[in-house]
Amino acid sequence: MSGDRVMVEATAVHVPGIAPDRLIASATEPDCGPDEAHTLLGRKGLLFKEPAVRIAMCAVHRALGLPPGRPTGPVPGAAGTAVVVSSNLGNVATVCDIVDHVRADDLRGVSPMAAPNASSNIIASSIAIRYGFTGPNLMVCSGATGGLDAVRLGALLVRGGRAHRAVVVGAEPADETATALRAAAGLPPGPPQGIAACVVLAKAERPGGVRLHSVRRHRAPEAAPTGGPRTIRLASGTATTDHDLTALLDAGYGAAGVLQTALAARWLTDPTTRPAGIHDADEATLTCGSTGDGYATARLYRDGDAT
């Protein structure tokens, strides 16, 4: 998929439990964990929300540049805004808990407040409801490539005129169930309080900014080409990288591709955000995946026509 007509309008990363300047060098305040999400989102509407939902909404809130607290109505530009979320483990704890209750007590043991969280679309729908987004609403659960699959779908919605912008989110929790499933699958544990990132994609109607060139799928890791423009390379699930995101964050899994996109877009545009080891570049190549799930690679570039 080629997407040069799509730009990265805004980004946010939300990874509680790690030093804030580890990802964004200019960051000084630590990200709030799911139990403290009310400090950013306000208390109303968070009761019974999954940890992955809470940190995902924190990432969206920050990407949109909103002040702390719950919005009193649809945010500016909400009409026609799509939501695309990637998460493989977002609500597995609730699903397993419901299964355990049904096995022990039949359906009478299931709380009606917990049942909505059993929907695999709970993160995407919760974001749309909270911020008033009325465009297409999609949830991606495609394994290790999920983050870049979500970026690709968001770009397709914008390019095809189905949405004037797409809020693309990656989020994975760090609850006991998710951690156990990661271990059983041979995946490294994620950050201690979960991981979330958001990129807002829109039509590139003016020169400048960071644009999405392409997202493509492939079966095996690919060697980095020699020569060419200065490039930031981020990868998870492969050793062919200058700055291994998996090692840095202990595995983003379904959130990895969105996190890579958010970081690369920030680093390309603002030198003060680059941590040690990240140098100035004209473009970024991002790869996520695994042997079992295949791989996806995206390319971003800084538009050279800016004045």
Coordinates of C-alpha atoms in Angstrom, one line a residue:
M1 CA 0.0 0.0 0.0
S2 CA 1.3 3.4 -1.0
G3 CA 0.1 6.3 1.2
D4 CA 2.0 9.4 0.3
R5 CA -1.2 11.4 0.5
V6 CA -1.4 10.6 4.2
M7 CA 0.5 12.5 6.9
V8 CA 1.1 11.9 10.6
E9 CA -0.8 14.7 12.1
A10 CA -0.2 14.0 15.8
T11 CA 1.4 11.3 18.0
A12 CA 1.6 10.2 21.6
V13 CA 3.3 7.4 23.5
H14 CA 2.1 6.2 26.9
V15 CA 4.3 3.7 28.6
P16 CA 4.0 3.9 32.4
G17 CA 6.6 2.3 34.6
I18 CA 9.7 3.4 32.5
A19 CA 11.7 6.6 32.6
P20 CA 9.9 9.1 30.4
D21 CA 13.0 10.3 28.6
R22 CA 13.9 6.7 27.5
L23 CA 11.6 7.1 24.5
I24 CA 11.1 10.9 24.2
A25 CA 14.3 12.7 25.3
S26 CA 12.4 15.9 26.1
A27 CA 9.8 14.2 28.3
T28 CA 10.0 14.9 32.0
E29 CA 6.8 13.7 33.5
P30 CA 6.2 9.9 34.0
D31 CA 3.1 8.4 32.3
C32 CA 0.3 7.5 34.6
G33 CA -0.6 3.9 35.0
P34 CA -4.1 2.5 34.5
D35 CA -4.9 2.9 38.2
E36 CA -4.0 6.6 38.0
A37 CA -5.6 7.3 34.6
H38 CA -8.2 9.5 36.2
T39 CA -5.5 12.2 36.8
L40 CA -5.5 12.7 33.0
L41 CA -8.9 11.5 31.9
G42 CA -11.1 12.5 34.9
R43 CA -12.9 10.0 37.0
K44 CA -16.2 9.9 35.2
G45 CA -16.6 6.9 32.9
L46 CA -13.6 4.9 34.0
L47 CA -15.3 2.5 36.4
F48 CA -15.0 -1.1 35.2
K49 CA -12.8 -0.1 32.3
E50 CA -10.1 -2.5 31.3
P51 CA -6.5 -1.4 32.0
A52 CA -5.7 -1.5 28.3
V53 CA -8.7 0.7 27.6
R54 CA -7.5 3.3 30.2
I55 CA -4.0 3.6 28.9
A56 CA -5.2 3.6 25.3
M57 CA -7.5 6.5 26.1
C58 CA -4.6 8.3 27.8
A59 CA -2.6 8.0 24.6
V60 CA -5.5 9.4 22.5
H61 CA -6.1 12.2 25.0
R62 CA -2.5 13.3 24.8
A63 CA -2.3 12.9 21.0
L64 CA -5.3 15.2 20.7
G65 CA -3.7 17.8 23.0
L66 CA -6.6 17.9 25.3
P67 CA -6.5 19.3 28.9
P68 CA -7.0 16.9 31.8
G69 CA -10.5 15.8 32.4
R70 CA -13.3 14.2 30.5
P71 CA -14.5 16.1 27.4
T72 CA -17.9 17.6 27.8
G73 CA -18.9 16.8 24.3
P74 CA -17.4 15.6 21.0
V75 CA -13.9 16.9 20.5
P76 CA -13.2 19.2 17.5
G77 CA -13.2 17.3 14.3
A78 CA -14.9 14.3 15.8
A79 CA -17.4 13.9 13.1
G80 CA -16.1 11.5 10.4
T81 CA -13.0 10.5 12.5
A82 CA -12.2 6.8 12.3
V83 CA -10.8 4.7 15.1
V84 CA -8.5 1.8 14.5
V85 CA -7.0 -0.1 17.4
S86 CA -4.5 -3.0 17.6
S87 CA -4.5 -5.2 20.7
N88 CA -4.1 -8.9 21.1
L89 CA -4.4 -9.2 24.8
G90 CA -6.5 -6.2 25.7
N91 CA -9.4 -7.9 27.3
V92 CA -8.2 -11.5 27.8
A93 CA -8.3 -11.2 31.6
T94 CA -12.1 -10.4 31.5
V95 CA -12.8 -13.1 29.0
C96 CA -11.0 -15.7 31.1
D97 CA -12.7 -14.4 34.3
I98 CA -16.1 -14.8 32.7
V99 CA -15.3 -18.3 31.5
D100 CA -14.3 -19.2 35.0
H101 CA -17.5 -17.8 36.5
V102 CA -19.7 -19.6 33.9
R103 CA -17.9 -22.9 34.6
A104 CA -18.4 -22.5 38.3
D105 CA -21.8 -20.8 38.6
D106 CA -23.2 -20.6 35.1
L107 CA -24.2 -17.2 33.8
R108 CA -25.6 -16.0 37.1
G109 CA -22.0 -15.6 38.3
V110 CA -21.2 -13.1 35.6
S111 CA -21.5 -9.4 36.5
P112 CA -23.5 -7.4 34.0
M113 CA -20.9 -4.6 34.4
A114 CA -18.1 -7.0 33.2
A115 CA -20.0 -8.5 30.2
P116 CA -19.4 -5.5 27.8
N117 CA -15.7 -5.8 28.3
A118 CA -15.8 -9.3 26.8
S119 CA -16.2 -7.7 23.3
S120 CA -12.9 -7.7 21.4
N121 CA -13.9 -4.3 20.2
I122 CA -14.1 -2.8 23.6
I123 CA -11.0 -0.5 23.3
A124 CA -12.0 1.0 19.9
S125 CA -15.6 1.5 20.9
S126 CA -14.8 3.0 24.2
I127 CA -12.5 5.6 22.5
A128 CA -15.1 6.5 19.9
I129 CA -17.8 6.9 22.6
R130 CA -15.6 9.0 24.9
Y131 CA -14.4 11.5 22.2
G132 CA -17.5 11.5 19.9
F133 CA -15.8 9.9 16.9
T134 CA -18.4 8.9 14.3
G135 CA -16.3 7.4 11.5
P136 CA -15.5 3.7 10.9
N137 CA -14.5 1.8 14.1
L138 CA -12.1 -1.2 13.7
M139 CA -10.3 -3.5 16.0
V140 CA -7.2 -5.4 14.8
C141 CA -6.1 -8.6 16.6
S142 CA -3.6 -10.0 14.0
G143 CA -0.7 -10.9 16.3
A144 CA 2.8 -9.3 16.1
T145 CA 2.0 -7.4 12.9
G146 CA -1.1 -5.8 14.4
G147 CA 0.3 -2.4 15.0
L148 CA 1.3 -1.7 11.4
D149 CA -1.8 -3.5 10.1
A150 CA -3.8 -0.9 12.0
V151 CA -1.7 1.9 10.6
R152 CA -2.3 0.5 7.1
L153 CA -6.1 0.3 7.7
G154 CA -6.2 3.8 9.1
A155 CA -4.3 5.1 6.0
L156 CA -6.7 3.3 3.7
L157 CA -9.7 4.8 5.3
V158 CA -8.2 8.3 4.9
R159 CA -7.0 7.8 1.3
G160 CA -10.3 6.2 0.3
G161 CA -12.4 9.1 1.7
R162 CA -14.1 7.0 4.4
A163 CA -12.7 9.3 7.1
H164 CA -11.1 12.7 7.1
R165 CA -8.7 11.5 9.8
A166 CA -8.0 8.2 11.6
V167 CA -7.0 7.8 15.2
V168 CA -4.8 4.7 15.3
V169 CA -4.0 3.2 18.6
G170 CA -1.9 0.2 19.9
A171 CA -2.4 -1.0 23.4
E172 CA -1.4 -4.1 25.4
P173 CA -2.0 -4.7 29.2
A174 CA 0.3 -6.1 31.8
D175 CA -2.2 -8.1 34.0
E176 CA -1.5 -11.6 35.2
T177 CA -3.5 -13.3 32.5
A178 CA -1.7 -11.3 29.7
T179 CA 1.7 -12.0 31.3
A180 CA 1.0 -15.7 31.5
L181 CA -0.2 -15.9 27.9
R182 CA 3.0 -14.1 26.8
A183 CA 5.1 -16.5 28.7
A184 CA 3.2 -19.5 27.3
A185 CA 3.8 -18.2 23.8
G186 CA 7.5 -17.6 24.4
L187 CA 7.1 -13.8 24.2
P188 CA 9.0 -11.5 26.5
P189 CA 7.0 -9.7 29.2
G190 CA 5.7 -6.3 28.3
P191 CA 6.3 -3.1 30.3
P192 CA 5.2 -3.4 33.9
Q193 CA 2.0 -1.4 33.6
G194 CA 1.1 -1.9 30.0
I195 CA 1.9 0.0 26.8
A196 CA 0.0 2.3 24.5
A197 CA 0.6 4.7 21.6
C198 CA -1.5 6.8 19.3
V199 CA -0.9 8.3 15.8
V200 CA -3.4 10.5 14.1
L201 CA -3.4 10.2 10.3
A202 CA -4.9 12.8 8.0
K203 CA -4.8 13.8 4.3
A204 CA -1.6 15.5 3.4
E205 CA -3.0 18.8 2.0
R206 CA 0.0 21.0 2.5
P207 CA 3.8 20.7 2.2
G208 CA 5.9 19.6 5.2
G209 CA 5.4 17.2 8.1
V210 CA 5.9 13.5 8.2
R211 CA 4.2 11.3 5.6
L212 CA 3.4 7.6 5.4
H213 CA 4.9 6.3 2.2
S214 CA 3.9 2.6 2.5
V215 CA 3.0 -0.4 4.6
R216 CA 3.6 -3.9 3.3
R217 CA 3.6 -7.4 4.5
H218 CA 6.4 -10.0 3.9
R219 CA 7.2 -13.5 5.2
A220 CA 10.7 -13.1 6.6
P221 CA 12.9 -10.3 8.0
E222 CA 14.8 -8.3 5.4
A223 CA 18.3 -7.0 5.5
A224 CA 18.7 -3.3 5.7
P225 CA 19.8 -1.8 2.3
T226 CA 23.2 -0.1 2.1
G227 CA 23.5 3.5 1.0
G228 CA 20.4 5.7 0.4
P229 CA 19.0 8.5 2.6
R230 CA 19.7 8.7 6.3
T231 CA 17.2 6.4 7.9
I232 CA 15.9 5.6 11.4
R233 CA 15.3 1.8 11.7
L234 CA 13.1 0.4 14.3
A235 CA 12.2 -3.3 14.5
S236 CA 10.5 -5.8 16.8
G237 CA 10.8 -9.5 16.3
T238 CA 13.9 -9.2 14.2
A239 CA 17.6 -8.5 14.8
T240 CA 18.1 -6.4 11.6
T241 CA 17.8 -3.0 13.3
D242 CA 19.8 -0.1 14.6
H243 CA 17.6 0.4 17.6
D244 CA 15.7 -2.8 18.6
L245 CA 12.3 -1.7 20.0
T246 CA 11.6 -5.2 21.5
A247 CA 14.8 -5.0 23.6
L248 CA 14.0 -1.4 24.6
L249 CA 10.4 -2.0 25.7
D250 CA 10.3 -5.7 26.5
A251 CA 7.9 -6.4 23.6
G252 CA 5.1 -4.2 22.5
Y253 CA 3.4 -7.1 20.7
G254 CA 0.2 -5.8 19.1
A255 CA 1.1 -2.2 20.1
A256 CA 4.6 -2.3 18.7
G257 CA 3.9 -1.0 15.2
V258 CA 1.9 2.0 16.4
L259 CA 4.5 2.7 19.0
Q260 CA 7.2 2.6 16.3
T261 CA 5.2 5.0 14.1
A262 CA 4.6 7.4 16.9
L263 CA 8.3 7.5 18.0
A264 CA 9.7 7.7 14.5
A265 CA 7.4 10.6 13.5
R266 CA 8.4 12.5 16.6
W267 CA 12.1 11.9 16.1
L268 CA 12.0 12.9 12.4
T269 CA 10.4 16.3 13.2
D270 CA 11.8 17.3 16.6
P271 CA 15.5 16.9 17.4
T272 CA 14.9 17.5 21.1
T273 CA 12.9 14.3 21.4
R274 CA 15.6 11.9 20.1
P275 CA 17.2 9.8 22.8
A276 CA 20.8 8.8 22.8
G277 CA 21.7 6.7 19.7
I278 CA 19.0 8.2 17.5
H279 CA 20.5 10.6 14.9
D280 CA 19.0 13.0 12.4
A281 CA 17.4 11.3 9.4
D282 CA 15.2 11.9 6.4
E283 CA 13.0 8.9 6.7
A284 CA 12.2 5.9 9.0
T285 CA 11.8 2.2 8.3
L286 CA 9.7 0.3 10.8
T287 CA 9.3 -3.5 11.0
C288 CA 7.3 -5.7 13.4
G289 CA 6.3 -9.3 13.3
S290 CA 7.3 -12.8 14.1
T291 CA 8.1 -16.1 12.4
G292 CA 4.6 -17.3 13.1
D293 CA 2.7 -14.1 12.2
G294 CA 4.8 -12.9 9.4
Y295 CA 6.2 -9.4 9.1
A296 CA 5.0 -5.9 8.2
T297 CA 7.2 -2.9 7.3
A298 CA 6.3 0.7 7.0
R299 CA 8.2 3.6 5.6
L300 CA 7.8 7.2 6.8
Y301 CA 9.6 10.2 5.4
R302 CA 10.0 13.9 6.2
D303 CA 8.5 15.9 3.4
G304 CA 11.2 17.9 1.8
D305 CA 8.9 20.5 0.3
A306 CA 8.4 22.3 3.6
T307 CA 9.2 26.0 3.5

